[in-house]
Short mmCIF file of C-alpha atoms and ligand atoms in Angstrom, two decimals:
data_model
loop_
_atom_site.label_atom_id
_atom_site.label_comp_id
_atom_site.label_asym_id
_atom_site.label_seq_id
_atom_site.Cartn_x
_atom_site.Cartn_y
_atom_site.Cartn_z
CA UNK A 1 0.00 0.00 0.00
CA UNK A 2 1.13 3.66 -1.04
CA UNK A 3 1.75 5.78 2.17
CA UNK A 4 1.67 9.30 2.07
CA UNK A 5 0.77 12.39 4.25
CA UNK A 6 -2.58 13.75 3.09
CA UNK A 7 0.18 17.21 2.62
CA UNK A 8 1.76 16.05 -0.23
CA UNK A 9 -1.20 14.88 -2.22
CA UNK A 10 -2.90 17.78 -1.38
CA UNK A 11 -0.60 19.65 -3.59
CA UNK A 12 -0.88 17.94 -6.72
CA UNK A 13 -4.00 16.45 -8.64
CA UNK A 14 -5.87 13.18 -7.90
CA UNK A 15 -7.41 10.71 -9.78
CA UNK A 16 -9.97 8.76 -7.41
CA UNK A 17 -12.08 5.93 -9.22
CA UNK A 18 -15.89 5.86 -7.24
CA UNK A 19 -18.22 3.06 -6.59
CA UNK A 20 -21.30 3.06 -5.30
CA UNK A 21 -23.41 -0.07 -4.69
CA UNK A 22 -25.37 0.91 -1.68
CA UNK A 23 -28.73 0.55 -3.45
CA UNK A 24 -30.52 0.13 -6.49
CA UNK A 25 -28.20 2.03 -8.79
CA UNK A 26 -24.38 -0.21 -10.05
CA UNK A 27 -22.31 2.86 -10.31
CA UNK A 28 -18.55 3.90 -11.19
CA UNK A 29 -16.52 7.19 -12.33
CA UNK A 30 -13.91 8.80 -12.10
CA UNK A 31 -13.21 12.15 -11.02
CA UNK A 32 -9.74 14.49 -11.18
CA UNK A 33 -9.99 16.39 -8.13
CA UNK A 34 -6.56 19.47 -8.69
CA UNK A 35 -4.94 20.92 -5.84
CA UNK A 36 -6.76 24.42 -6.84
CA UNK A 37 -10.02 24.97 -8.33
CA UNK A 38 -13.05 22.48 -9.27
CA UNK A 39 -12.93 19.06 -9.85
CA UNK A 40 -13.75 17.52 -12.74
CA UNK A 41 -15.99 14.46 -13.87
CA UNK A 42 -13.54 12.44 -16.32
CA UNK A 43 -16.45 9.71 -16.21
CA UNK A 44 -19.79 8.71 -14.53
CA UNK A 45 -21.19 5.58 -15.57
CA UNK A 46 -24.37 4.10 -14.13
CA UNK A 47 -26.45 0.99 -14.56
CA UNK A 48 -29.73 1.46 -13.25
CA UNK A 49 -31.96 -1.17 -11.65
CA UNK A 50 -34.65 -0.08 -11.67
CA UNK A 51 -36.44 -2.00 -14.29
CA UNK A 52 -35.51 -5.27 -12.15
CA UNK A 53 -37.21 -3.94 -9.04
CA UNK A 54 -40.13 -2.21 -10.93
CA UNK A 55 -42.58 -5.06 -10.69
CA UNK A 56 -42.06 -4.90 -6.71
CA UNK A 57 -42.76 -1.19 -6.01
CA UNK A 58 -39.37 -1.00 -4.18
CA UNK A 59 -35.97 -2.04 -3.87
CA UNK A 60 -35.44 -5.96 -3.26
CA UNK A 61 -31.87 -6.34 -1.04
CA UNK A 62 -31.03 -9.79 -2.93
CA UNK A 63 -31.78 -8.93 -6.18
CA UNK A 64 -30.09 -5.56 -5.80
CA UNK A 65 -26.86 -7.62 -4.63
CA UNK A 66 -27.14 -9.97 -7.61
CA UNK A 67 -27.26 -7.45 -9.89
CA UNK A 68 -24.08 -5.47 -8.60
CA UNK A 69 -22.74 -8.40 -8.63
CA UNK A 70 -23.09 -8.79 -12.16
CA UNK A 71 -22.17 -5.54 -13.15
CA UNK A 72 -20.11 -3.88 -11.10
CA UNK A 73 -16.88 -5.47 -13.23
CA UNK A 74 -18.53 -3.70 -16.32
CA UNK A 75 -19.31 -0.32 -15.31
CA UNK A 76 -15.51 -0.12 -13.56
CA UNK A 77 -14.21 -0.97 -17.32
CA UNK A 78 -16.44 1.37 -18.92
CA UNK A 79 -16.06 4.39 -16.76
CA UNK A 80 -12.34 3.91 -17.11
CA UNK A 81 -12.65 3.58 -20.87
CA UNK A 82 -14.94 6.71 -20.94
CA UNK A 83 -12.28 8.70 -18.89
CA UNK A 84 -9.17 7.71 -21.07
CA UNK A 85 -7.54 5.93 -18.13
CA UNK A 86 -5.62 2.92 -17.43
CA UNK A 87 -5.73 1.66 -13.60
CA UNK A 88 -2.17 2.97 -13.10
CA UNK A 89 -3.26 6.85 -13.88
CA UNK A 90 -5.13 6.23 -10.26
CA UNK A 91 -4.34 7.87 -7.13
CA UNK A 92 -7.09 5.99 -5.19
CA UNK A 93 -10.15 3.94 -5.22
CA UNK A 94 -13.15 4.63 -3.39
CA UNK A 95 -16.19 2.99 -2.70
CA UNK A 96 -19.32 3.41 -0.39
CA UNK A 97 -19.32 1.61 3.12
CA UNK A 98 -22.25 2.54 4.18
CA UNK A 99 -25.05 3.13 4.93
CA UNK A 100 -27.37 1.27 2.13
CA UNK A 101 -28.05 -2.42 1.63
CA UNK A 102 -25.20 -4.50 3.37
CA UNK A 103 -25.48 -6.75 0.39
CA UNK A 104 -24.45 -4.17 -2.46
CA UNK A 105 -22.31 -2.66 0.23
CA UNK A 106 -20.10 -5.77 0.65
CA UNK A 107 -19.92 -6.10 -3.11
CA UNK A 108 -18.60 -2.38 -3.81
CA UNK A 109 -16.37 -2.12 -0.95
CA UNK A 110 -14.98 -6.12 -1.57
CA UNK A 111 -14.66 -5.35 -5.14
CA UNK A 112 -12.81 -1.59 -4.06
CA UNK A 113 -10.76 -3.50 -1.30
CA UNK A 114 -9.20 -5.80 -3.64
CA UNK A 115 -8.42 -3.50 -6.28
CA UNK A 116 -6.64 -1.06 -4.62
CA UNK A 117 -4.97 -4.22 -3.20
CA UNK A 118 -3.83 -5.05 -6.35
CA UNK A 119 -3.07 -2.00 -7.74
CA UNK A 120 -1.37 -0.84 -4.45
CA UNK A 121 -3.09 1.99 -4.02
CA UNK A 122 -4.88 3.90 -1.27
CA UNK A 123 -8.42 2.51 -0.49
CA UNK A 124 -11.06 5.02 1.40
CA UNK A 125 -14.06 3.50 3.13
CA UNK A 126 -16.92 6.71 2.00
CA UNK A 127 -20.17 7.30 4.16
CA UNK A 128 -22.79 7.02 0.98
CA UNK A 129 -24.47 10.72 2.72
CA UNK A 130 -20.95 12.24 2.52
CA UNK A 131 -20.92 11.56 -0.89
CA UNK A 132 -24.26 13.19 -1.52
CA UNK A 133 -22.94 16.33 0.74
CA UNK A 134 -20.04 16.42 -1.44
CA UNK A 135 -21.73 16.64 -4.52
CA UNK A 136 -22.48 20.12 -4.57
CA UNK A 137 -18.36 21.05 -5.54
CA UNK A 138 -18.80 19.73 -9.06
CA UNK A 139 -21.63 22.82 -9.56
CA UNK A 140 -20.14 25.94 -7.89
CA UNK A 141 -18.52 28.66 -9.85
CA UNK A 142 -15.04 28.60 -10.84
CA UNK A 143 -13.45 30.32 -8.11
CA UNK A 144 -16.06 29.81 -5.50
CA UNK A 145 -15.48 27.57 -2.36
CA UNK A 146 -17.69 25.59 -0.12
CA UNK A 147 -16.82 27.71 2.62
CA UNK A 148 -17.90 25.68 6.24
CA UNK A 149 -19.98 26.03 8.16
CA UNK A 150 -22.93 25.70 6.11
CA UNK A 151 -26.42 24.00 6.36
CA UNK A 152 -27.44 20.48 5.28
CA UNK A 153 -30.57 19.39 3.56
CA UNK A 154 -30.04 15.55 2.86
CA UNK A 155 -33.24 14.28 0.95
CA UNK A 156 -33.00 10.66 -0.30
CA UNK A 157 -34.95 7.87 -0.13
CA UNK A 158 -33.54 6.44 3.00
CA UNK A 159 -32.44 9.59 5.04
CA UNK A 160 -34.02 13.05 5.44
CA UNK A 161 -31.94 14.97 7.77
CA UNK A 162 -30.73 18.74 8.25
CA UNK A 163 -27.02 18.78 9.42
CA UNK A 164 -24.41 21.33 9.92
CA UNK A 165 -21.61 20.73 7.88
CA UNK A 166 -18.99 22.19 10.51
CA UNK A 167 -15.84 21.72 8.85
CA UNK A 168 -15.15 18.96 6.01
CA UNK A 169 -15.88 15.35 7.41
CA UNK A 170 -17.67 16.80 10.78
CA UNK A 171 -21.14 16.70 10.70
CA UNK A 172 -24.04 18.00 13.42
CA UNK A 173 -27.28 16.31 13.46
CA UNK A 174 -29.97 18.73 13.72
CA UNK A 175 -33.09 17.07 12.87
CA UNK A 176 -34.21 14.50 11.14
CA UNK A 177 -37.22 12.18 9.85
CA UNK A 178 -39.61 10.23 12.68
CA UNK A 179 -40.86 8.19 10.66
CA UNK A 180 -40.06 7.46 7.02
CA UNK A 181 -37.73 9.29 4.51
CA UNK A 182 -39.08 12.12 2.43
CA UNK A 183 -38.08 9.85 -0.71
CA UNK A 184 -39.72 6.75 0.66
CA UNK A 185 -43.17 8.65 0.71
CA UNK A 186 -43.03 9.36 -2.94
CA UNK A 187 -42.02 5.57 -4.08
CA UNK A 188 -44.88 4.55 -1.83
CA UNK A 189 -47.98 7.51 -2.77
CA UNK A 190 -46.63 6.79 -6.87
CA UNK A 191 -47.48 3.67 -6.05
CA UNK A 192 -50.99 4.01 -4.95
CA UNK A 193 -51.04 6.30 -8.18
CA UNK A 194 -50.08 3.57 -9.93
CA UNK A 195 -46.59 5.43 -11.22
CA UNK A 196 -43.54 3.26 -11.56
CA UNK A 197 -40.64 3.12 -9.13
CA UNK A 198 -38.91 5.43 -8.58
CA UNK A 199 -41.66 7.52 -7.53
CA UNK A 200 -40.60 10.95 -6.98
CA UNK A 201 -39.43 11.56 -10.81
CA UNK A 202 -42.84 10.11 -11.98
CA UNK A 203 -44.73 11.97 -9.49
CA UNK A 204 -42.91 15.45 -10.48
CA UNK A 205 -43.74 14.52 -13.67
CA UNK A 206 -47.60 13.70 -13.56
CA UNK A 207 -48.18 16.69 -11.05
CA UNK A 208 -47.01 19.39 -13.61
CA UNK A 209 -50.03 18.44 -15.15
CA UNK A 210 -52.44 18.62 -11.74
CA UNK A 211 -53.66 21.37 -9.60
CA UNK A 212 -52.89 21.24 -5.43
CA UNK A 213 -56.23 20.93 -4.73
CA UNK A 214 -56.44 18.29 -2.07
CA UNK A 215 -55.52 19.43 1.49
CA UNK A 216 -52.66 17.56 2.93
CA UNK A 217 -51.26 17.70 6.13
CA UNK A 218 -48.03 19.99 7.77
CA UNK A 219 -46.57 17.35 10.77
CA UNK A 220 -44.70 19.41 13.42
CA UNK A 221 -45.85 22.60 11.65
CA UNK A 222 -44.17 25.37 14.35
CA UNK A 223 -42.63 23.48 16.31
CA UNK A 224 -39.47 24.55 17.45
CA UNK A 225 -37.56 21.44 17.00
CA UNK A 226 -36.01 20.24 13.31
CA UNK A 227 -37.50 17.20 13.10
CA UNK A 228 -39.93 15.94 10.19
CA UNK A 229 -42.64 13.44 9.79
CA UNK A 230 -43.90 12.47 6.13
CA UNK A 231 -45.86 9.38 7.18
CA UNK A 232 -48.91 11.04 8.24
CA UNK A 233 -48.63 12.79 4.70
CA UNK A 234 -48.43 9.10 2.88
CA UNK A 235 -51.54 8.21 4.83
CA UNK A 236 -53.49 10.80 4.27
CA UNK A 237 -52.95 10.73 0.90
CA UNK A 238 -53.89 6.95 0.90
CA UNK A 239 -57.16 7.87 2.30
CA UNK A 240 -58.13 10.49 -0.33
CA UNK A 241 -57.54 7.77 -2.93
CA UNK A 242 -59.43 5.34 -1.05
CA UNK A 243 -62.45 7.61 -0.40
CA UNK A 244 -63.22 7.27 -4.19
CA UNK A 245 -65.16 4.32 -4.53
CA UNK A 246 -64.31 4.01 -8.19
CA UNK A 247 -60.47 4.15 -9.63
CA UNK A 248 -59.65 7.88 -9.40
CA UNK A 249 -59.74 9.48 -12.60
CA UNK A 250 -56.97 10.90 -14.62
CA UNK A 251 -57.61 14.43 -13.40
CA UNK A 252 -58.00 13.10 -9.52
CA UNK A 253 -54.38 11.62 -10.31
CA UNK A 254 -53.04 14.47 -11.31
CA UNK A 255 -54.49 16.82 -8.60
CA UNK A 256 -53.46 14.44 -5.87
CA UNK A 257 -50.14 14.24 -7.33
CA UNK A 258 -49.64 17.71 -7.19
CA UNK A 259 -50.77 17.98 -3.95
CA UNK A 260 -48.89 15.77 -2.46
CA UNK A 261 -45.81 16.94 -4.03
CA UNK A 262 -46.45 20.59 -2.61
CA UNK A 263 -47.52 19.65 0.51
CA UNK A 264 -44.45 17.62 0.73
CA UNK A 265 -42.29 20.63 -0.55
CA UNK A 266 -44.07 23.14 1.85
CA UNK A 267 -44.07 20.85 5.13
CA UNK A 268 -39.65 20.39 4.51
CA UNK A 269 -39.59 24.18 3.94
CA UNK A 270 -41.32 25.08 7.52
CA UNK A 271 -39.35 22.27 9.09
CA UNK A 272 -36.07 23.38 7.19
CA UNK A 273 -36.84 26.96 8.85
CA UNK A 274 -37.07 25.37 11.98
CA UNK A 275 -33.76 23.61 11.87
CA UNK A 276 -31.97 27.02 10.15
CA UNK A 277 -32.40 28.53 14.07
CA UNK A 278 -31.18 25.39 15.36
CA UNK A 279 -27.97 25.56 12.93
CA UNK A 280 -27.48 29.55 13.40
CA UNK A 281 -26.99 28.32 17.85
CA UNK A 282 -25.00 25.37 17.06
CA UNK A 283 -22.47 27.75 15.07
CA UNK A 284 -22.67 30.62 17.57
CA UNK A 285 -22.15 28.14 20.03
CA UNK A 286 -18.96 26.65 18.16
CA UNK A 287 -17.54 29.84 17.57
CA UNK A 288 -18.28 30.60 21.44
CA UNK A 289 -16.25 27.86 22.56
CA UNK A 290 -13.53 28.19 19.91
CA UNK A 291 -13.12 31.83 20.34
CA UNK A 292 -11.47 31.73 17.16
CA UNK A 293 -13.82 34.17 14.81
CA UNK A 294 -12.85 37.50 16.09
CA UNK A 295 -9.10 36.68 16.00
CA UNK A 296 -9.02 35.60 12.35
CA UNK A 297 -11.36 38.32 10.91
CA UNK A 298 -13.64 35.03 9.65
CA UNK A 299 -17.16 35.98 8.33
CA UNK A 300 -20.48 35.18 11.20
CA UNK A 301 -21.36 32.13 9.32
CA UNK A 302 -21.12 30.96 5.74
CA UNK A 303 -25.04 31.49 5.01
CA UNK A 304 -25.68 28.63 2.35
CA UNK A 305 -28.12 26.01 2.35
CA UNK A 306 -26.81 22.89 0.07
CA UNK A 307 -29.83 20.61 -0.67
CA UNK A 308 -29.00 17.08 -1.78
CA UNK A 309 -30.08 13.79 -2.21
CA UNK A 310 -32.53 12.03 -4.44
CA UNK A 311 -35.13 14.26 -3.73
CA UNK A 312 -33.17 17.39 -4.43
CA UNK A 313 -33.49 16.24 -7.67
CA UNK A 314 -37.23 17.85 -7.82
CA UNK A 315 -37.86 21.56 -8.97
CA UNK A 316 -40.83 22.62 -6.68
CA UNK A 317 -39.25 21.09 -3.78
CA UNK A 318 -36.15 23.05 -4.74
CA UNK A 319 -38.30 26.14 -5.09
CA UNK A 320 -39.19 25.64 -1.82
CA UNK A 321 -36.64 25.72 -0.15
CA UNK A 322 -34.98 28.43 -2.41
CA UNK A 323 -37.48 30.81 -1.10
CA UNK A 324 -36.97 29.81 2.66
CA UNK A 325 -32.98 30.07 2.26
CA UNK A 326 -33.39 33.66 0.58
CA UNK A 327 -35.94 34.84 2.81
CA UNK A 328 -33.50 34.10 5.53
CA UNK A 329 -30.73 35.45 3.60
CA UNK A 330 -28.64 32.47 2.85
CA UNK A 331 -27.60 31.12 -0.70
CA UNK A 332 -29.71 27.98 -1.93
CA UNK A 333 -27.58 25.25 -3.85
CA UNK A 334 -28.18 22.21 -4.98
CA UNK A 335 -26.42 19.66 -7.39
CA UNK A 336 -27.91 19.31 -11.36
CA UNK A 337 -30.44 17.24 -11.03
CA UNK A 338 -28.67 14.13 -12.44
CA UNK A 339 -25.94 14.60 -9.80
CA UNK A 340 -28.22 14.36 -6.89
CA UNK A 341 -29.06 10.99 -7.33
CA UNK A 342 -26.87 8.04 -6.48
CA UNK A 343 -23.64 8.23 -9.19
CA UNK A 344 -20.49 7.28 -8.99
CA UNK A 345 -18.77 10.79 -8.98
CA UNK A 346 -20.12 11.88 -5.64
CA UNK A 347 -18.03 8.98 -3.96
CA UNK A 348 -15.36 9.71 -6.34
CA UNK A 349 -14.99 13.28 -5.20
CA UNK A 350 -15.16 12.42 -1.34
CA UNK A 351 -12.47 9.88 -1.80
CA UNK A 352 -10.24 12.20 -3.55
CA UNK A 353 -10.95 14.74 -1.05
CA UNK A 354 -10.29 12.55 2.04
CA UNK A 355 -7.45 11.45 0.10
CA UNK A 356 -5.71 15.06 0.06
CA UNK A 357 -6.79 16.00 3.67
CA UNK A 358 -6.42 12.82 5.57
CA UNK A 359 -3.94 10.71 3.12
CA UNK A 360 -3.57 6.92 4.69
CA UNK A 361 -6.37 3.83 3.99
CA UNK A 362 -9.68 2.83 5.43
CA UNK A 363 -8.50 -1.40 4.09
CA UNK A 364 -10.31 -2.64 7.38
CA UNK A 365 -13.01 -0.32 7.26
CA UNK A 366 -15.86 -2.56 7.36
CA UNK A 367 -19.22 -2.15 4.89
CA UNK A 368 -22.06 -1.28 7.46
CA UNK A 369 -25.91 -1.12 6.47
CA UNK A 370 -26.19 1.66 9.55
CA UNK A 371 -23.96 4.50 10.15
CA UNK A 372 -24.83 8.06 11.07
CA UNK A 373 -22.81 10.83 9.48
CA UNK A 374 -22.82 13.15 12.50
CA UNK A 375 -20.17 13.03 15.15
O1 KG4 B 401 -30.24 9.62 -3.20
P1 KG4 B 401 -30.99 8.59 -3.94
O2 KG4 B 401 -30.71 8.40 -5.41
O3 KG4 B 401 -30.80 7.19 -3.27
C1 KG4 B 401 -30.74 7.03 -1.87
O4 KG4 B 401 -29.65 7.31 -1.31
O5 KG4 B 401 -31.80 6.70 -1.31
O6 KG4 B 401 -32.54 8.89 -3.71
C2 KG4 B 401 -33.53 8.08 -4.28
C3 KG4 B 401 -34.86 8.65 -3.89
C4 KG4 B 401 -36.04 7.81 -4.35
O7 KG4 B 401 -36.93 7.64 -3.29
C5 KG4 B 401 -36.64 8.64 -5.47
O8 KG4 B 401 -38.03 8.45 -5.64
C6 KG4 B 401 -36.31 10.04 -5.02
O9 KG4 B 401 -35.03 9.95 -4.45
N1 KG4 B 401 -36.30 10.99 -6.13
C7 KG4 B 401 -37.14 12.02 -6.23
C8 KG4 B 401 -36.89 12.63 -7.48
N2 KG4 B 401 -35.87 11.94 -8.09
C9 KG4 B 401 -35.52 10.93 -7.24
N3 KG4 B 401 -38.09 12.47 -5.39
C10 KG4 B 401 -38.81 13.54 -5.78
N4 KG4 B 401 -38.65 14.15 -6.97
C11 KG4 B 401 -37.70 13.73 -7.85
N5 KG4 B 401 -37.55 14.35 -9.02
ZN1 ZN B 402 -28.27 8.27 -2.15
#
């Protein structure tokens, strides 16, 4: 194994091949991170599942294994093919640990392991919510930094969570999800709309066409605390649907996906208000302790909201929250689109970054279905 201080490859530019396997999407890329300036996407090859867990409404953990399994071996060759690299123009290989589906897990990080084994180079262990975090670097200006601290909107279909992002790698948990994840709750309501998995593009897409007519409930609507709670919204959407005795019609489709989708937007952008105050004490608490602010001349607090995540991928929820963040005078950003759902960059860019700050390997860093990003 390579040893180096994470000083010296800090100064020069990295190559870091990403895979992610922690779900439903076989993923691989790789991503030039230079000492100065953005990084860039050499390659970002995904092979989606989706079609093979269709028929079940969700994500099946065996078949998902199976299937990065099968193609995990593929999509490495390809995204190295796409990029115009051989193994040895690596610095690194990443892969996610965690958390996801231990099955896909131990297949990504195994198949990681073992090549930078072979290859003798540096293998980092990446937390699959880091990744999303991270994600935001490939779309700021040239020039512009992620300056910390900064607030946290992670949206997917397994975690909804605001965090402060205190410094790279540290984490504060501010609030999160009772019940289920924001993305779970539009697999699940698509369902009962009869929309194919995943549900949150097909819902964004069949409520352009609707009107928010149906009321919906706000959980936790001001309270003081950031948590959220999307299951009562599920529900209640369930028993709109059901109150039709006949099928709903096309139009009651529409309308109820379109209110869903902004009651959904509008209940994360009250509790995302909620957890801003929360964030604005933690940091005036930090700087308290550290004293360090008024020494260094550093700016109150880096006011930028980063939104990622699966279901940062949608434009009204991203409205949303825009118009919270600017109220409140931070800077919304959030990855393209395609970017903020699982890809192979995102954990491409975190290992590259570890690799220049921390330098070493995670080898023994075991894959683990649970893991909370927060310190
Ligand atoms: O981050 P992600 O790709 O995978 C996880 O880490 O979970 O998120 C997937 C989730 C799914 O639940 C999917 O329905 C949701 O993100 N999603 C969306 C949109 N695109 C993906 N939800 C709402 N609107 C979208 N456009
Ligand atoms: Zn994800």
């Amino acid at each position: 194994m390579r040893e180096e201080g994470g000083g010296g490859r800090a100064r020069r530019t990295l190559r870091v091949l990403g895979i992610e396997t922690s779900c439903d999407e076989t993923a691989a890329a790789i991503v030039e991170r230079p000492a100065k300036g953005k990084p860039r996407i050499l390659s970002n090859i995904l092979w989606s599942q989706a079609e093979a867990h269709a028929p079940y409404g969700g994500v099946v953990p065996e078949i998902a294994a199976r299937a990065h399994l099968v193609h995990l071996d593929g999509i490495v060759k390809e995204a190295l093919k796409e990029a115009g690299c051989r193994f040895s123009d690596l610095d690194g290989v990443a892969a996610t640990a965690g958390p996801g589906l231990i099955g896909g897990l131990i297949v990504g990080a195994v198949y990681g392991k073992a090549l930078a084994l072979a290859l003798a180079l540096p293998f980092l262990a990446i937390h699959h919510l880091e990744g999303h975090a991270m994600s935001i670097r490939f779309s700021l200006d040239e020039g512009e930094s992620l300056a910390f601290p900064h607030f946290l909107a992670l949206l997917s279909g397994g975690h909804s969570a605001f965090l402060s992002a205190l410094s790279p790698g540290r984490y504060r948990l501010l609030g999160q999800t009772r019940d289920d994840a924001l993305g779970e709750v539009f697999d699940k309501t698509a369902r009962l709309l009869g929309l194919p998995y995943p549900g949150g593009p097909a819902i964004e897409r069949l409520a352009r066409q609707g009107e928010a007519s149906f009321s919906l409930p706000r959980p936790f609507f001001g309270e003081a605390h950031g948590d959220m709670s999307f299951s009562g919204l599920k529900s209640a959407a369930r028993r709109l649907a059901e109150k039709s005795k006949k099928p709903l019609s096309d139009r009651a489709r529409r309308d109820l996906a379109a209110s869903f989708q902004q009651a959904a937007a509008e209940s994360l952008a009250e509790r995302m208000a909620a957890a801003l105050r929360l964030h604005e004490r933690a940091i005036a608490e930090e700087e308290r302790k550290k004293k360090r602010r008024a020494r260094r001349g550093e700016k109150k607090l880096a006011r930028r909201i980063v939104a990622a995540g699966g279901v940062a991928a949608n434009l009204v929820i991203r409205a949303e929250l825009e118009q919270v963040s600017l109220a409140r005078g931070y800077i919304f950003s959030a990855p393209p689109p395609a970017l903020c759902t699982d890809n192979g960059a995102m954990i491409a860019l975190a290992g590259a970054e570890r690799l220049a700050r921390f330098g070493g390997v995670s080898l023994f860093a075991p894959p683990r279905a649970r893991w909370t990003l927060s310190a």
